[in-house]
Structures are given as C-alpha cells and as structure tokens.
Coordinates of C-alpha atoms and ligand atoms in Angstrom, one line a residue:
M24 CA 0.0 0.0 0.0
K25 CA 1.3 3.4 -1.0
L26 CA -0.1 6.8 0.1
N27 CA 1.5 9.7 -1.7
Y28 CA 0.9 13.4 -2.0
R29 CA 1.8 16.0 -4.5
K30 CA 1.5 19.8 -4.1
L31 CA 0.7 21.4 -7.4
K32 CA 0.7 25.1 -8.5
L33 CA -1.8 25.4 -11.4
P34 CA -2.2 28.7 -13.2
L35 CA -5.8 29.9 -13.7
K36 CA -7.0 30.9 -17.1
S37 CA -8.1 34.2 -15.7
P38 CA -7.9 35.8 -12.2
F39 CA -10.8 34.9 -9.9
T40 CA -11.9 37.7 -7.6
T41 CA -14.2 37.4 -4.6
S42 CA -14.9 39.7 -1.6
F43 CA -12.0 38.0 0.1
G44 CA -9.4 38.4 -2.6
T45 CA -8.0 37.6 -6.1
D46 CA -6.5 34.3 -7.1
T47 CA -4.3 33.9 -10.2
D48 CA -3.2 30.4 -9.6
K49 CA -4.2 27.5 -7.3
D50 CA -1.9 25.7 -4.9
V51 CA -3.5 22.3 -4.4
F52 CA -2.7 19.1 -2.6
V53 CA -3.5 15.9 -4.5
F54 CA -3.5 12.5 -2.8
I55 CA -2.7 9.2 -4.5
L56 CA -3.5 5.8 -2.9
E57 CA -2.2 2.7 -4.5
H58 CA -3.2 -0.8 -3.3
N59 CA -3.6 -4.2 -5.1
G60 CA -3.7 -2.7 -8.6
I61 CA -6.2 0.1 -7.6
T62 CA -5.1 3.7 -7.8
A63 CA -7.4 6.3 -6.1
Y64 CA -7.2 10.1 -6.2
S65 CA -8.5 13.0 -4.2
E66 CA -7.6 16.6 -3.6
S67 CA -7.9 19.1 -0.7
V68 CA -10.1 22.1 -1.4
T69 CA -8.0 24.2 1.0
D70 CA -6.1 27.2 -0.4
E71 CA -2.9 28.9 0.7
N72 CA -4.8 31.3 3.0
P73 CA -7.7 30.8 5.4
F74 CA -9.8 33.5 3.8
Y75 CA -12.9 31.5 2.7
G76 CA -13.0 29.4 5.9
P77 CA -10.6 28.7 8.8
E78 CA -8.5 25.9 7.2
D79 CA -5.7 26.3 4.7
N80 CA -3.2 24.0 2.9
Y81 CA -0.8 24.0 5.9
T82 CA -3.4 23.1 8.5
A83 CA -4.9 20.5 6.3
F84 CA -1.6 18.9 5.5
H85 CA -0.7 18.8 9.2
I86 CA -4.0 17.1 10.1
I87 CA -3.7 14.6 7.2
K88 CA -0.1 13.7 7.9
D89 CA -0.2 13.5 11.6
Y90 CA -3.7 12.2 12.4
L91 CA -5.6 11.0 9.4
S92 CA -3.2 9.1 7.2
P93 CA -2.7 6.2 9.7
I94 CA -6.5 5.6 9.6
V95 CA -6.6 5.8 5.8
K96 CA -3.9 3.2 5.5
E97 CA -6.2 0.7 7.0
L98 CA -8.6 1.3 4.1
P99 CA -11.8 1.6 6.1
E100 CA -15.1 2.3 4.3
P101 CA -15.9 6.0 4.2
A102 CA -18.6 5.8 7.0
E103 CA -16.1 4.0 9.3
F104 CA -13.4 6.5 8.5
N105 CA -15.8 9.3 9.5
E106 CA -16.5 7.7 12.8
R107 CA -12.9 7.0 13.5
S108 CA -11.8 10.6 12.7
Q109 CA -14.5 12.1 15.0
F110 CA -12.0 12.6 17.8
I111 CA -10.4 15.4 15.7
K112 CA -12.5 18.5 16.0
G113 CA -13.3 20.5 12.9
N114 CA -10.7 20.4 10.1
N115 CA -13.4 19.3 7.7
M116 CA -11.5 19.9 4.5
A117 CA -8.6 17.7 5.7
K118 CA -11.1 15.0 6.6
A119 CA -12.9 15.3 3.3
A120 CA -9.7 14.9 1.3
M121 CA -9.1 11.6 3.0
E122 CA -12.7 10.4 3.0
M123 CA -13.0 11.1 -0.7
L124 CA -9.8 9.2 -1.4
L125 CA -11.4 6.2 0.3
Y126 CA -14.6 6.8 -1.6
D127 CA -12.7 6.5 -4.9
Y128 CA -10.8 3.5 -3.6
H129 CA -14.0 1.6 -2.4
A130 CA -16.0 2.5 -5.5
K131 CA -13.2 1.1 -7.6
L132 CA -12.9 -2.0 -5.4
K133 CA -16.7 -2.5 -5.9
G134 CA -16.4 -1.8 -9.7
Q135 CA -19.0 1.1 -9.5
P136 CA -18.9 4.6 -10.9
L137 CA -18.8 7.2 -8.2
D138 CA -22.4 8.5 -8.7
K139 CA -23.9 5.1 -8.4
F140 CA -21.7 4.3 -5.4
M141 CA -23.0 7.4 -3.7
G142 CA -26.7 7.0 -4.2
K143 CA -29.5 7.3 -6.7
S144 CA -28.1 9.0 -9.7
R145 CA -30.1 10.9 -12.3
G146 CA -27.2 10.4 -14.7
Y147 CA -26.4 14.1 -15.3
A148 CA -25.9 17.3 -13.4
D149 CA -27.4 20.7 -14.2
V150 CA -24.7 23.3 -14.4
G151 CA -24.5 27.0 -13.4
I152 CA -21.5 29.3 -13.5
S153 CA -19.8 31.3 -10.7
L154 CA -18.3 34.4 -12.1
G155 CA -15.6 36.3 -10.1
M156 CA -15.7 40.1 -10.0
D157 CA -14.4 41.9 -13.0
N158 CA -15.1 45.3 -14.6
I159 CA -18.7 45.5 -15.6
E160 CA -18.1 45.2 -19.4
T161 CA -16.1 41.9 -18.8
T162 CA -18.8 40.6 -16.5
L163 CA -21.5 41.3 -19.1
K164 CA -19.5 39.6 -21.8
K165 CA -18.8 36.6 -19.6
I166 CA -22.5 36.3 -18.8
Q167 CA -23.4 36.4 -22.5
D168 CA -20.8 33.7 -23.3
A169 CA -22.2 31.6 -20.4
L170 CA -25.7 31.9 -21.7
D171 CA -24.6 31.0 -25.2
R172 CA -22.9 27.9 -23.8
G173 CA -26.2 26.8 -22.2
Y174 CA -25.5 27.4 -18.5
K175 CA -28.7 27.1 -16.4
R176 CA -27.9 29.7 -13.8
I177 CA -25.6 32.7 -13.5
K178 CA -24.0 33.6 -10.2
V179 CA -22.0 36.8 -9.7
K180 CA -19.7 37.6 -6.8
I181 CA -20.5 40.8 -5.0
M182 CA -19.0 42.8 -2.1
K183 CA -20.1 45.6 0.2
G184 CA -20.5 48.8 -1.8
K185 CA -20.3 47.2 -5.2
E186 CA -23.5 45.2 -5.1
M187 CA -25.8 47.8 -6.7
D188 CA -23.5 48.6 -9.6
I189 CA -22.9 44.9 -10.4
L190 CA -26.4 43.7 -10.0
G191 CA -28.0 46.8 -11.5
S192 CA -25.9 46.5 -14.7
V193 CA -26.4 42.8 -15.0
R194 CA -30.2 43.1 -14.6
D195 CA -30.3 46.0 -17.1
S196 CA -28.7 43.8 -19.7
F197 CA -30.3 40.5 -18.7
P198 CA -33.7 41.2 -17.1
D199 CA -35.0 37.6 -17.2
I200 CA -32.0 35.3 -16.5
T201 CA -31.8 33.0 -13.5
L202 CA -29.4 35.0 -11.4
S203 CA -27.8 34.7 -7.9
A204 CA -25.2 36.6 -6.0
D205 CA -22.5 35.4 -3.6
A206 CA -21.1 37.9 -1.0
N207 CA -18.8 35.4 0.7
S208 CA -19.7 36.8 4.1
D209 CA -18.8 40.4 3.3
Y210 CA -21.7 42.1 5.3
T211 CA -22.5 42.5 9.0
E212 CA -25.7 43.2 11.0
K213 CA -25.0 46.9 10.4
D214 CA -25.5 46.6 6.7
F215 CA -29.1 45.2 6.7
D216 CA -30.5 48.4 5.0
L217 CA -28.0 48.0 2.2
V218 CA -28.4 44.2 1.8
K219 CA -32.2 44.5 1.8
K220 CA -32.0 46.7 -1.4
I221 CA -30.8 43.5 -3.2
D222 CA -34.4 42.4 -3.2
R223 CA -35.1 44.6 -6.2
Y224 CA -32.9 42.4 -8.4
D225 CA -35.1 39.4 -8.2
L226 CA -32.3 36.9 -7.4
V227 CA -33.1 33.2 -7.1
Y228 CA -31.1 33.4 -3.9
L229 CA -28.5 35.5 -2.1
E230 CA -25.5 33.4 -1.0
Q231 CA -23.8 33.9 2.4
P232 CA -24.3 37.6 3.0
L233 CA -23.1 37.5 6.6
Y234 CA -20.3 36.1 8.9
H235 CA -18.8 32.8 7.7
D236 CA -20.0 30.9 10.8
D237 CA -23.3 32.7 11.5
I238 CA -26.8 31.3 11.5
I239 CA -28.6 33.6 13.9
Y240 CA -28.2 37.0 12.1
H241 CA -28.9 35.2 8.8
A242 CA -32.3 34.2 10.3
R243 CA -32.9 37.8 11.3
L244 CA -32.0 39.0 7.8
A245 CA -34.1 36.4 6.0
K246 CA -37.2 37.6 7.8
Q247 CA -36.7 41.1 6.4
M248 CA -36.0 40.0 2.8
S249 CA -38.0 38.5 0.0
T250 CA -34.9 37.0 -1.6
P251 CA -34.2 33.5 -0.3
I252 CA -31.0 33.1 1.6
C253 CA -28.5 30.4 0.5
L254 CA -25.9 29.4 3.1
D255 CA -22.5 28.2 2.1
E256 CA -19.7 28.9 4.6
S257 CA -21.9 28.6 7.7
I258 CA -23.0 25.0 7.0
T259 CA -20.1 23.0 8.2
S260 CA -22.1 19.9 9.5
P261 CA -25.4 18.2 9.2
E262 CA -26.3 19.6 12.6
K263 CA -25.7 23.2 11.4
A264 CA -28.0 22.5 8.4
Q265 CA -30.7 21.3 10.7
K266 CA -30.4 24.4 12.9
A267 CA -30.3 26.7 9.9
F268 CA -33.6 25.3 8.6
E269 CA -35.2 25.2 12.0
M270 CA -34.5 28.8 12.5
D271 CA -35.5 29.8 8.9
A272 CA -32.0 31.2 8.3
C273 CA -32.0 29.8 4.8
K274 CA -34.1 28.2 2.1
V275 CA -31.2 26.9 0.1
I276 CA -27.9 25.2 0.9
N277 CA -24.7 25.1 -1.2
I278 CA -23.1 21.7 -0.4
K279 CA -19.4 21.5 -0.7
E280 CA -18.0 18.1 0.3
G281 CA -14.8 19.7 1.5
R282 CA -16.5 22.1 3.9
L283 CA -18.8 19.4 5.2
G284 CA -16.0 16.9 5.9
G285 CA -16.8 14.6 3.0
I286 CA -19.5 12.8 1.0
E287 CA -21.2 11.0 3.9
N288 CA -22.0 14.3 5.7
S289 CA -23.0 15.9 2.4
L290 CA -25.5 13.1 1.8
T291 CA -26.9 13.6 5.3
V292 CA -27.3 17.3 4.5
M293 CA -29.2 16.5 1.3
D294 CA -31.7 14.4 3.5
I295 CA -32.1 17.3 5.9
V296 CA -32.8 19.8 3.1
K297 CA -35.4 17.4 1.7
S298 CA -37.1 17.1 5.1
F299 CA -37.6 20.9 5.0
N300 CA -38.6 21.0 1.3
G301 CA -35.6 23.2 0.7
H302 CA -33.3 23.6 -2.2
V303 CA -29.8 22.3 -2.5
W304 CA -27.0 22.4 -5.0
I305 CA -23.3 21.4 -5.3
G306 CA -20.8 24.3 -5.0
G307 CA -17.2 24.4 -6.2
M308 CA -13.8 25.6 -4.9
L309 CA -12.0 25.8 -8.3
E310 CA -11.2 22.1 -8.1
T311 CA -8.9 20.3 -10.6
G312 CA -10.3 17.5 -12.7
I313 CA -10.0 15.2 -9.6
G314 CA -12.3 17.2 -7.3
R315 CA -14.5 18.0 -10.2
A316 CA -15.3 14.3 -10.8
F317 CA -16.5 14.1 -7.2
N318 CA -18.6 17.3 -7.6
V319 CA -20.2 16.2 -10.9
S320 CA -21.0 12.8 -9.4
I321 CA -22.7 14.1 -6.3
A322 CA -24.5 16.9 -8.3
S323 CA -26.1 14.1 -10.4
L324 CA -27.9 12.6 -7.4
E325 CA -31.7 12.8 -7.3
G326 CA -31.8 14.9 -4.1
I327 CA -30.0 17.8 -5.8
N328 CA -32.6 20.3 -7.2
Y329 CA -30.7 23.4 -8.3
P330 CA -27.9 23.8 -10.8
G331 CA -24.4 23.6 -9.3
D332 CA -21.1 25.5 -9.6
T333 CA -19.8 22.5 -11.5
S334 CA -18.4 24.0 -14.7
P335 CA -16.6 21.9 -17.2
N336 CA -12.8 21.7 -16.7
D337 CA -12.0 24.3 -19.4
K338 CA -13.3 27.2 -17.3
Y339 CA -10.5 27.0 -14.8
F340 CA -6.9 26.2 -15.5
L341 CA -4.4 26.8 -18.3
H342 CA -3.9 23.0 -18.2
D343 CA -5.9 20.6 -16.1
I344 CA -4.4 17.4 -14.9
V345 CA -6.9 15.0 -16.5
K346 CA -7.0 13.6 -20.0
N347 CA -10.8 13.2 -20.1
P348 CA -12.2 16.6 -19.1
F349 CA -16.0 16.9 -18.6
K350 CA -17.9 18.4 -21.5
M351 CA -21.1 20.4 -21.0
V352 CA -24.0 19.7 -23.3
N353 CA -27.2 21.9 -23.1
G354 CA -26.1 23.0 -19.6
T355 CA -25.7 19.5 -18.3
I356 CA -22.6 17.3 -17.5
K357 CA -22.7 13.5 -17.2
P358 CA -20.5 11.9 -14.6
N359 CA -17.8 9.5 -15.9
K360 CA -18.7 5.9 -16.4
G361 CA -16.3 3.2 -15.4
K362 CA -15.0 2.8 -11.8
G363 CA -14.7 5.4 -9.2
T364 CA -14.0 8.9 -10.4
G365 CA -13.4 7.6 -13.9
I366 CA -10.7 10.2 -14.5
L367 CA -7.5 9.6 -16.5
I368 CA -4.6 11.5 -15.0
D369 CA -2.4 13.4 -17.4
K370 CA 1.0 12.5 -15.9
E371 CA 2.8 15.0 -18.0
Y372 CA 0.9 18.0 -16.6
L373 CA 0.8 16.4 -13.2
N374 CA 4.6 16.4 -13.2
K375 CA 4.9 19.8 -14.9
Y376 CA 2.9 21.5 -12.2
T377 CA 4.2 19.6 -9.1
I378 CA 6.1 21.9 -6.7
A379 CA 6.5 19.3 -3.9
E380 CA 5.8 15.6 -3.3
G381 CA 6.3 12.9 -0.7
V382 CA 5.1 9.8 1.1
L383 CA 2.5 9.8 3.9
Ligands
LIG413 O1 -18.1 30.8 -2.3 O2 -18.8 29.4 -3.8 C1 -17.8 30.1 -3.2 C2 -14.6 29.6 -5.2 C3 -13.7 29.6 -4.1 C4 -14.1 29.7 -2.9 C5 -15.5 29.9 -2.6 C6 -16.4 29.9 -3.6 C7 -15.9 29.8 -5.0 C8 -16.8 29.8 -6.1 C9 -16.3 29.1 -7.4 O3 -17.8 30.4 -6.2 C10 -17.1 28.0 -7.8 C11 -16.4 27.1 -8.9 O4 -15.6 26.2 -8.5 O5 -16.7 27.3 -10.0
LIG414 MG1 -20.2 30.6 -1.9

C-alpha cells in the first residue's frame, strides 16, 4: 500500500476575484492511494490562505499527515473513516480529502462509478456558472458567453459597496435570467438596510451575505427580505444544516463536500434539506479534474434540485491534470462511467505543475 501526496501550482486561465481576494493560480494538494492494482485520487479544497474558511493548505496537511493518514492506510469504508476521525474537532477539509480518497478506492474496489456508489443518480448534473468580480463590461460579456454555452444559472460575486453597480448592470442587460449573487460573508448586521436593497434584483437566492460561521443573524435578515438566503460557509455539519432550517435562516444550501467533511456528511445534509422542502446544489472551490469528478457525481444525485457551480474543466486552468475533461451539453454534464471517479490522470501535466511531493 502506498499513500503519496503532490502539491501542485496550477495557473488559472483568468484571475478569480471574490470579496476575500483575487487568485491567479491555485496551490492544491493531490493525494494518491495505490493498493492491489487500484489507484485512487483526491484533492484538498483548501487554499494557501484561510480567507474562505478557517482551514488552509498548511493546517490540512498537518491534520492529514499527523492524524488521518494512519487511519486511511487501514482502508476503512468512508462511513467508518468518518467515525474513527471524529476525535479530531473541525478540520473538515482535511477529513474530506481523505474520506473522498477512500470513496474513490472503495468505488473502484466494488467496480462502480462514483455517482452510483454514492446513491440514486439521475445520470447528469445541471450546471450553473460562478463568475468572479471583473469590470462591468467583462462581466456582461462573460454572462453572454455563459448563456450562449447553455449554463442554467448565472452567479456573480458581490461585495459591500459594489453590489448595486454589479447587480444593476447585470439586470439592465439581462432582465430575465436565473441570477444569484454570492457575498462570501462580506456584510454585517450593520449593513441590513443596504443588503435589503438587493431584493429589487429578483435573485433566485443571495449566497452567504453575513459572517462565515453565522446562522442567527442570517435568520434575522431572512425575515426582512423577499430574496431567499442560501448558506455556504456557515453550513459545516449536518447539525448546522438542521439548525439553519429550524431557524429559517435559509431556504437553500450550497453543499461543498470539503466544507462538510466529505461525501457522507453531504448526503446527510441532502436528506435534511429534503425534510424541510428546501433547495440544495453542489458548489465548487476551483477544483482540478480530480475534485470536479466528485462534484459532478454528487451533483447528479436525485436529491440535488438546483444547478451547481460545477463548470466543465475548461473554465478553470491553463492546463488541467486529466486527459478526459468533462464536456457540457445543453447546460448538463454527465458523470464519468467506469470505476470510481473515472478520470484519467495526465501524468505529463501532473509532473509539470508539481512543486512538492512525498510519502504519507
Ligand atoms: O463561495 O462558492 C464560493 C470559489 C472559491 C471559494 C469559494 C467559492 C468559490 C466559487 C467558485 O464560487 C465555484 C467554482 O468552483 O466554479
Ligand atoms: Mg459561496
């Protein structure tokens, strides 16, 4: 049994700007598990900085190396891995990277494609696009391109003070599109009067307006707005999802397997959303072709009822590290057939972009 990691530095095709900063490339840890002829892959959705949430590449690597890798090496099923890693508080992205590695391994061992291994698959995922902040002309052009390519929902990033300009221009040019906005927690309880003005733009939902770990103020805001609230950063466990719906803090949840500690917890959140007749979709963290295969698979499950931030590979990197990128047809992507993620790693690009590697 071999458990290896690589750290890659992948240049993005164009800079991605959110309320917490601009990325021009992505430093990502990739994990490779080899055992009895099976090779499984996963990646960590952490970044170099803890600006989206509390974890980053360095904390995740520490948790994986010093606590999780000994458990992974015993090759437990994902649910068992979850239980056995409970003694570590938080650090969900680190846990997810290892749980998903085991997901790919056990799906391959069983000979099943990832979506079927996870649950009831529809066989395709509906796709929306997440656009970073640009100047208005570029944003409008990117939206037109996305609509021409068949995307089923447009999401724009906003930040305090720029929301009216961005959403006003977008709505002037595209009065009828399915539109959402993501603030990545840029507002506080002092900004309610400003945030409430967003109601005039008829968004399908407003994503994570307030603090990254808040539910209570979101509940207060939700009562004062007609726009449904979607929570992303705040939902870090099934229990948080339950509390958010009980308090009417949101009507929509953006599931990211990394933020929730893996696929198992993500499936539990899907069940919770269903029990409240809410909406749920699969988010993204600018994943490589590895993480993207997991996202497309879970986004294909029957419980998912809104388009996800699961763009085809060609939106993201100058060169991705897979030889069989996803293709979008009529705003949908089909998960790979075959076993597990079904991805074929492009060893040339994997090597080209590796900045560190080692054994766990
Ligand atoms: O909040 O959804 C977010 C990317 C990095 C960190 C946070 C977010 C995002 C995105 C990009 O919106 C979604 C994608 O991968 O296309
Ligand atoms: Mg978000």
